[in-house]
Coordinates of C-alpha atoms in Angstrom, one line a residue:
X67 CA 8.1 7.4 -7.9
X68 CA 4.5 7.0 -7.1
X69 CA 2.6 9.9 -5.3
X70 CA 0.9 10.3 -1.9
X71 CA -2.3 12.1 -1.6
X72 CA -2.3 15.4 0.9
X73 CA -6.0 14.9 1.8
X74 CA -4.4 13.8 5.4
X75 CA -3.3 17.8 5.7
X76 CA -6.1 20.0 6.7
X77 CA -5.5 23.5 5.1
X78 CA -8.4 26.3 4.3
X79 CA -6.3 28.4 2.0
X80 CA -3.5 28.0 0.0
X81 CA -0.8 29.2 2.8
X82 CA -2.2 26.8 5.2
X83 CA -1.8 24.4 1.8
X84 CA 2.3 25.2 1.9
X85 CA 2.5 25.1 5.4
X86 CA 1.8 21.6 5.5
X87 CA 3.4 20.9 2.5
X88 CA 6.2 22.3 4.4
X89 CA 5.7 20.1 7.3
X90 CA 5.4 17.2 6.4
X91 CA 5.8 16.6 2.2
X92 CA 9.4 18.3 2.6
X93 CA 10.1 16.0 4.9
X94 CA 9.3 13.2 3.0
X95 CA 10.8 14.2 0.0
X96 CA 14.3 14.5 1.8
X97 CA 13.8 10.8 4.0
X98 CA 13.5 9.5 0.5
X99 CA 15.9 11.4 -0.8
X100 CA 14.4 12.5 -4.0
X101 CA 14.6 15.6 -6.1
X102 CA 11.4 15.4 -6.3
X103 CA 7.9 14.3 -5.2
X104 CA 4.8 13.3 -6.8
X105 CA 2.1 14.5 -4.6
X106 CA -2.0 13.9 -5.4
X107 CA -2.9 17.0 -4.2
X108 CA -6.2 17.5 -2.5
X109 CA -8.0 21.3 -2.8
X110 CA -10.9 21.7 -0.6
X111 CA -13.7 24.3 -2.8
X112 CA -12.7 27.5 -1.8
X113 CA -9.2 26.9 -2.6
X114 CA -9.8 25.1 -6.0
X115 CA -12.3 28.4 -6.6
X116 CA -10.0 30.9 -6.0
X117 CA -7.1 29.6 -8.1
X118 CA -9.0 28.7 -11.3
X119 CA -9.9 32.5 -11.3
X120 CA -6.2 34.0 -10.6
X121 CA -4.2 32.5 -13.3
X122 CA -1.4 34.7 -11.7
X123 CA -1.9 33.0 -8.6
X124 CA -2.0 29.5 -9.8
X125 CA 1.7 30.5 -11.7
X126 CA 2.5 31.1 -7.9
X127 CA 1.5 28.4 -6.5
X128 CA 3.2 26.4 -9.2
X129 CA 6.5 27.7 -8.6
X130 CA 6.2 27.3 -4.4
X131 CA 5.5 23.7 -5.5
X132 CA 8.5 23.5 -7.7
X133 CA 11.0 25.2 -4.9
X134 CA 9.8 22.8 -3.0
X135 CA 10.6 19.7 -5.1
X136 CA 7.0 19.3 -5.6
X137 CA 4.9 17.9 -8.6
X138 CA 1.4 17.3 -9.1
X139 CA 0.0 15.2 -11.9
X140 CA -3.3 14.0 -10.0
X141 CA -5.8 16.1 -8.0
X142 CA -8.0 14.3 -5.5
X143 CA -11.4 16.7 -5.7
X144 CA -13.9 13.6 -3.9
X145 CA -13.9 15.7 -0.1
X146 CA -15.5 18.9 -1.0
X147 CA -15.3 20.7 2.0
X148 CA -13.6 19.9 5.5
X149 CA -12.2 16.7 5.3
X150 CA -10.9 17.2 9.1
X151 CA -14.0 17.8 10.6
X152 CA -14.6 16.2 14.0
X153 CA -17.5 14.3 12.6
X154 CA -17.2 13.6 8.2
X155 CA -18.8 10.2 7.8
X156 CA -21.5 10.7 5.0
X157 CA -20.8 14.5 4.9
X158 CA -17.7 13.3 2.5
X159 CA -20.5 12.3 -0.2
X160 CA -22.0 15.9 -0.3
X161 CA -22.9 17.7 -2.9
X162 CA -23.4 15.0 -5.3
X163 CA -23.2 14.8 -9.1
X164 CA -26.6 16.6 -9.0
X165 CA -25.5 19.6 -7.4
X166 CA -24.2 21.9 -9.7
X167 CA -21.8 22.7 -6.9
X168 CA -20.0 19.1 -7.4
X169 CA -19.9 20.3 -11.6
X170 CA -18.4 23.9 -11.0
X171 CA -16.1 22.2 -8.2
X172 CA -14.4 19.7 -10.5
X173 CA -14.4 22.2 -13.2
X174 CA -11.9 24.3 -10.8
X175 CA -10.3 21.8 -10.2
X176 CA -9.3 20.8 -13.8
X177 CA -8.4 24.4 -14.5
X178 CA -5.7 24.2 -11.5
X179 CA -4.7 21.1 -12.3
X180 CA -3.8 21.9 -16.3
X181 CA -1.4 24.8 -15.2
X182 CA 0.2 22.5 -12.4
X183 CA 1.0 19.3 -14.8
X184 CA 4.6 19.1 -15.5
X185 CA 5.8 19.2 -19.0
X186 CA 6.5 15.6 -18.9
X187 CA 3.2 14.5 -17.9
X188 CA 1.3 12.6 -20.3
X189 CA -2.1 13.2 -18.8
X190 CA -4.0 15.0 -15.7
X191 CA -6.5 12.5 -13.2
X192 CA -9.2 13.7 -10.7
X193 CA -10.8 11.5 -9.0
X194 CA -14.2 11.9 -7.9
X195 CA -16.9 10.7 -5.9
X196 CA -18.9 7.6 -7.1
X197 CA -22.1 10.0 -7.7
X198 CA -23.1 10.1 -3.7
X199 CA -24.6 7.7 -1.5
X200 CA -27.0 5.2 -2.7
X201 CA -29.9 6.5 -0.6
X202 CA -31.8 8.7 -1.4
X203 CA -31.2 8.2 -5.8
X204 CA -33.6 8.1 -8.2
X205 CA -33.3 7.4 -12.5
X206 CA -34.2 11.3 -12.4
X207 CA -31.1 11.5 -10.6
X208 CA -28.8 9.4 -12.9
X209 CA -30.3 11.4 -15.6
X210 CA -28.9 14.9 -13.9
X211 CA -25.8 13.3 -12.9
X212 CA -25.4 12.0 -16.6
X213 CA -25.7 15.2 -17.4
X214 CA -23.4 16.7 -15.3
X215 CA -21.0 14.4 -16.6
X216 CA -21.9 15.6 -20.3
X217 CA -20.9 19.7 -19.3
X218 CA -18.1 18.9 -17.4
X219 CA -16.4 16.6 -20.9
X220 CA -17.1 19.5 -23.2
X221 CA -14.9 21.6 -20.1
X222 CA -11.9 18.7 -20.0
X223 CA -12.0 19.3 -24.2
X224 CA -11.1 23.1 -23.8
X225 CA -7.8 22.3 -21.9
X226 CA -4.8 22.3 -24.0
X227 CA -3.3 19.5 -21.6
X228 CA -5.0 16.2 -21.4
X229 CA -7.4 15.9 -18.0
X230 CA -9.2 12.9 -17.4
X231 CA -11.5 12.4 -14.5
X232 CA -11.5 9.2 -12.7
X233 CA -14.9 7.5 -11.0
X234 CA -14.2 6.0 -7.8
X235 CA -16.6 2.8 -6.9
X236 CA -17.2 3.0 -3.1
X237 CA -19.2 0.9 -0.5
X238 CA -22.7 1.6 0.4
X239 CA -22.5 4.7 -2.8
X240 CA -24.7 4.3 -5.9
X241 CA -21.4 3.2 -7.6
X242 CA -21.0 0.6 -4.6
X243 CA -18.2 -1.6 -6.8
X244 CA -16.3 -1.3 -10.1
X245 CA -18.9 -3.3 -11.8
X246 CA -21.8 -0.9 -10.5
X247 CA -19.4 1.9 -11.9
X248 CA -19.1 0.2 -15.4
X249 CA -22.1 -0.5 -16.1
X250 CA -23.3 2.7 -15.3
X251 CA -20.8 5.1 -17.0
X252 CA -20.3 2.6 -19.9
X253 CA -22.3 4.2 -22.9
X254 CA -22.9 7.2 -20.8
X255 CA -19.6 9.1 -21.1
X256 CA -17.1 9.9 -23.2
X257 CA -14.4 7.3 -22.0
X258 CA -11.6 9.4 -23.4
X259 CA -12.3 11.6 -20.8
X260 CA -13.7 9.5 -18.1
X261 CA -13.0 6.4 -16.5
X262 CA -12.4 4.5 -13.4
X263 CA -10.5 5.4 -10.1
X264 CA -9.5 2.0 -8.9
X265 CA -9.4 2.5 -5.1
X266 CA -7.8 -0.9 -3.8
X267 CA -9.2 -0.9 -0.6
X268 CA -12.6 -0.3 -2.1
X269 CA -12.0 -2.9 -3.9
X270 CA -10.6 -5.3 -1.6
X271 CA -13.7 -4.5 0.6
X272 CA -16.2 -5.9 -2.3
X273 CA -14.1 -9.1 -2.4
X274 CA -13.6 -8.8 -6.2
X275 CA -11.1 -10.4 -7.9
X276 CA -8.5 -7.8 -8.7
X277 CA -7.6 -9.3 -12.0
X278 CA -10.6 -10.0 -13.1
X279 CA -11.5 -6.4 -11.9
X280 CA -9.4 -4.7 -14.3
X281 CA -10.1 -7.3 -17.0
X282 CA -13.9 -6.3 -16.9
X283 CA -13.1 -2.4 -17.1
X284 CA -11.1 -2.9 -20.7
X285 CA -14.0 -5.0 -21.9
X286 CA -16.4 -2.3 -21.2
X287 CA -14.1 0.4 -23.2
X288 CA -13.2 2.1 -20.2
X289 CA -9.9 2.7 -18.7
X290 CA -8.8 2.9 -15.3
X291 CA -7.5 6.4 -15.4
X292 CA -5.9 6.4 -11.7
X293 CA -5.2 3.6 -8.8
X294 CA -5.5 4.9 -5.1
X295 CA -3.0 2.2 -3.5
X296 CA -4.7 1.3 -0.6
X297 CA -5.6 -1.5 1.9
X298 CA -8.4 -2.3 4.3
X299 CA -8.5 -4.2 7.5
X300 CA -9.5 -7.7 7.6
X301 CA -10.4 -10.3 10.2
X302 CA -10.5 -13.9 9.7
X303 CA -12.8 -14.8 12.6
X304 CA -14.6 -11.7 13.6
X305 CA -16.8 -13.9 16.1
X306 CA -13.8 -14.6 18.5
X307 CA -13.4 -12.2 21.2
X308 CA -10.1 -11.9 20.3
X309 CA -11.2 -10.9 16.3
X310 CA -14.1 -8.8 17.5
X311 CA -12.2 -7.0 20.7
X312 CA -8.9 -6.0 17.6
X313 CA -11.6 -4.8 14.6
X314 CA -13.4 -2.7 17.8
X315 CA -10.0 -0.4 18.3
X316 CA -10.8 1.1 15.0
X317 CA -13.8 1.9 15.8
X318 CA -14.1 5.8 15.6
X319 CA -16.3 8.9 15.3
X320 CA -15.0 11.0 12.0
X321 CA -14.8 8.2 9.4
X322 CA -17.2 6.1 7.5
X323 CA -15.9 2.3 8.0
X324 CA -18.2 0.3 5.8
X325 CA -18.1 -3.5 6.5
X326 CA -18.1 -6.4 4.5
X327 CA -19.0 -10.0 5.2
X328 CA -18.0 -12.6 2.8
X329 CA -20.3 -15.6 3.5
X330 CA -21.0 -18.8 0.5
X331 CA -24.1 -17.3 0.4
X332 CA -22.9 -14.1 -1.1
X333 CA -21.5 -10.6 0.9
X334 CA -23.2 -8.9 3.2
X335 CA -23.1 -5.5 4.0
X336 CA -23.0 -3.0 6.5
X337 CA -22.4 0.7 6.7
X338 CA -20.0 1.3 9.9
X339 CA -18.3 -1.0 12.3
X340 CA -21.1 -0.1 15.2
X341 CA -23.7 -1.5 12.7
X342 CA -21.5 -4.6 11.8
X343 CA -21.0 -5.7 15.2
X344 CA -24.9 -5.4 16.0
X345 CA -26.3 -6.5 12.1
X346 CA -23.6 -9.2 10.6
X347 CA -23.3 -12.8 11.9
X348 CA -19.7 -12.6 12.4
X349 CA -19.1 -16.5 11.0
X350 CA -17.2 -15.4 7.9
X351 CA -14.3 -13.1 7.0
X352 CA -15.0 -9.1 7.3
X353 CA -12.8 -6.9 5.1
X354 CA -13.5 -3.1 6.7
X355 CA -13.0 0.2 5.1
X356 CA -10.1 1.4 7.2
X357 CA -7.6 2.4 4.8
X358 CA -4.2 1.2 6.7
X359 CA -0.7 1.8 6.1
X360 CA 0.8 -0.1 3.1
X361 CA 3.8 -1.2 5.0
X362 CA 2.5 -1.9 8.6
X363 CA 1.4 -5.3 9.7
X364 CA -2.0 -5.1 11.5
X365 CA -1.9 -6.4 14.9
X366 CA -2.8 -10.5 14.9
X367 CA -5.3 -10.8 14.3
X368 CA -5.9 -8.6 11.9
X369 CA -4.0 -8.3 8.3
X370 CA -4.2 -5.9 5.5
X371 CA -5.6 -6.8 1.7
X372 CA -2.2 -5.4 0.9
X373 CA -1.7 -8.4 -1.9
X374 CA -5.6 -6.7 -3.5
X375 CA -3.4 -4.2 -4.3
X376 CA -0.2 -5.7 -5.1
X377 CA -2.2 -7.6 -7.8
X378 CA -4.6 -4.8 -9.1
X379 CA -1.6 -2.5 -10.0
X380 CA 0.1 -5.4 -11.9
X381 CA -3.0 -6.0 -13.8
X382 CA -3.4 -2.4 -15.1
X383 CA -1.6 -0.6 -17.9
X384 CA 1.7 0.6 -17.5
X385 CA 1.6 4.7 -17.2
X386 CA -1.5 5.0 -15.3
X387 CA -0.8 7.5 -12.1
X388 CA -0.9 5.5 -8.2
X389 CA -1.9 7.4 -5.4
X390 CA -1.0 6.1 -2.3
X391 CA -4.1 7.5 0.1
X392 CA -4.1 6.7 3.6
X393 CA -6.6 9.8 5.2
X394 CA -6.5 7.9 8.4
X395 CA -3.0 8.8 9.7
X396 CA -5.2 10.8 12.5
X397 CA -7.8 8.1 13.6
X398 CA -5.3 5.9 13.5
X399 CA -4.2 3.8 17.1
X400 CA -1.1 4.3 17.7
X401 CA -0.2 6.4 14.8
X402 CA 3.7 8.1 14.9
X403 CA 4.9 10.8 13.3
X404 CA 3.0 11.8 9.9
X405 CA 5.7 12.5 7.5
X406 CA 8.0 9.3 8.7
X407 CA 4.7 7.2 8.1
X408 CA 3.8 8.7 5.0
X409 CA 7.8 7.8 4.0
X410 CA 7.9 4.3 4.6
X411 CA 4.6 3.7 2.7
X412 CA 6.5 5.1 -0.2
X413 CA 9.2 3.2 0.2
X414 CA 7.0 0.2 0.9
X415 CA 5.4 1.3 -2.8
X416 CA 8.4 1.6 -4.7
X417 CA 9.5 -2.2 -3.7
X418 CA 5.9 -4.0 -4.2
X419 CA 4.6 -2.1 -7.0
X420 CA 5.5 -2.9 -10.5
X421 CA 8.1 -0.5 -12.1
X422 CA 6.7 2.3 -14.4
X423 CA 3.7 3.3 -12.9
X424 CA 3.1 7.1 -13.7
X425 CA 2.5 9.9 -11.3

């Protein structure tokens, strides 16, 4: 099975954590009628803090996942804080791989996450933040972040359990696509430890080949240590009023929705939907960071980049833990109820993605 990633489940505590859980991952679990269910849990800093110190309480919290039919293999740690608030936008890329906050966070988070692995697990992913948001960043910067990078390997080392972290390219970050996130880490890190988090709808937003993609990560020594199965919105003809009047209903206050235009000239670029409708020409295909559910069908005209990711996890070694991440369940028009959603995007998974995929 593949997992889904509880960053859509607002909790400040561990009890709010298995209330949720109890909400809606039950709920899953049993519409799919599984024994058990992958999840890629998501720990806001507090949380993640408190555990790492309590090794008594992280046993706990291991066995209330268990009686629950719960595993966890991958931890999402890129929201720090409230992903929920009413208004996250570029909140989400605070603190950044200079803050030692962002270190000590992901530090935590490995320490949770080697006492949750199950026995059968070959490795542990965290996926991270692709060092913050391009503006303001400096070769200081890098330097800091570098080493950053540097304390928190010699950390992963000390874990009996293997934990990897995984770098996840993002439009409009310093890291803005995979290549950005290659060339930067390659020679920088240890790539036993860390890799690449291959966020499809990222991906699909850069209007890389997904092949190719992948291809280029081996060839720089790196690995792509976890896929968040995702797909973003696209419009054909974003200058109709029909195009621009469907892209405008997802429009919203919380969420960063970068833009991309794909023109012969080359993409352009910008930041949220507001700024596309004023800044791009509109003559050329936008992709849009809206992550969408796998197995709904957009409404015309509109379509997902749902065969980006169809053809990224194909192209990636067998084993490496799939995330399905759709945060937008609650921004989302017309949006049912959670845990049937979060369901059929599993089941949608299981039939389009290639068999033995790891969670």
């Amino acid at each position: 099975m593949i997992a889904y990633c509880t960053n859509v489940h607002p909790a400040p505590d561990v009890a709010g954590i298995l209330a949720q859980l109890d909400r809606h991952s039950v709920r899953v679990r049993e519409a799919l009628e599984a024994d058990t269910l992958p999840l890629g849990l998501w720990l806001p800093a507090p949380v993640a803090r408190g555990l790492a110190e309590d090794g008594t309480a992280r046993q706990r919290f291991r066995a209330e996942l268990a009686s629950r039919g719960l595993t966890v293999s991958t931890l999402n740690a890129f929201p720090y804080g409230d992903f929920h608030d009413e208004v996250v936008k570029h909140a989400v890329y605070f603190p950044t791989w200079t803050d030692p906050r962002r270190l000590q966070y992901t530090v935590d988070c490995a320490t949770v996450l080697a006492d949750l692995l199950p026995d059968s697990a070959s490795y542990g992913s965290i996926s991270t933040l692709p060092l913050a948001w391009r503006e303001p960043w400096t070769g200081r910067d890098d330097d800091r972040a570098a080493e950053a990078f540097t304390e928190l390997t010699s950390s992963l080392r000390r874990h009996g359990r293997p934990i990897r972290l995984a770098v996840e390219p993002e439009p409009g970050c310093v890291l803005d696509t995979v290549a950005d996130a290659v060339g930067w880490l390659a020679g920088r890190v240890d790539p036993e430890y860390i890799g690449i988090c291959l966020d499809t709808c990222h991906l699909a937003v850069s209007f890389a080949d997904p092949a190719e993609t992948v291809a280029s990560i081996r060839a720089a020594g790196l690995d792509v240590v976890k896929v968040q199965a995702s797909a973003a919105l696209e419009v054909a003809e974003p200058g109709t009023a029909a195009g621009r009047r469907a892209v405008a209903e997802f429009s919203e206050p919380r969420y960063l929705h970068q833009v991309r235009e794909h023109t012969p000239g080359g993409v352009l670029a910008a930041d949220d939907l507001p700024e596309a409708f004023e800044t791009l020409p509109a003559e050329h295909p936008w992709r849009v960071h809206f992550h969408v559910p796998l197995h709904a069908v957009p409404p015309t005209p509109l379509t997902s980049t749902t065969d980006v990711l169809v053809a990224a996890v194909a192209a990636v070694d067998p084993g490496v833990h799939v995330e399905v991440e759709t945060y937008t369940w609650t921004v989302l028009p017309g949006a049912g109820d959670l845990a049937d959603g979060i369901a059929a995007e599993l089941r949608w998974a299981q039939r389009h993605l290639k068999a033995g995929v790891a969670v």
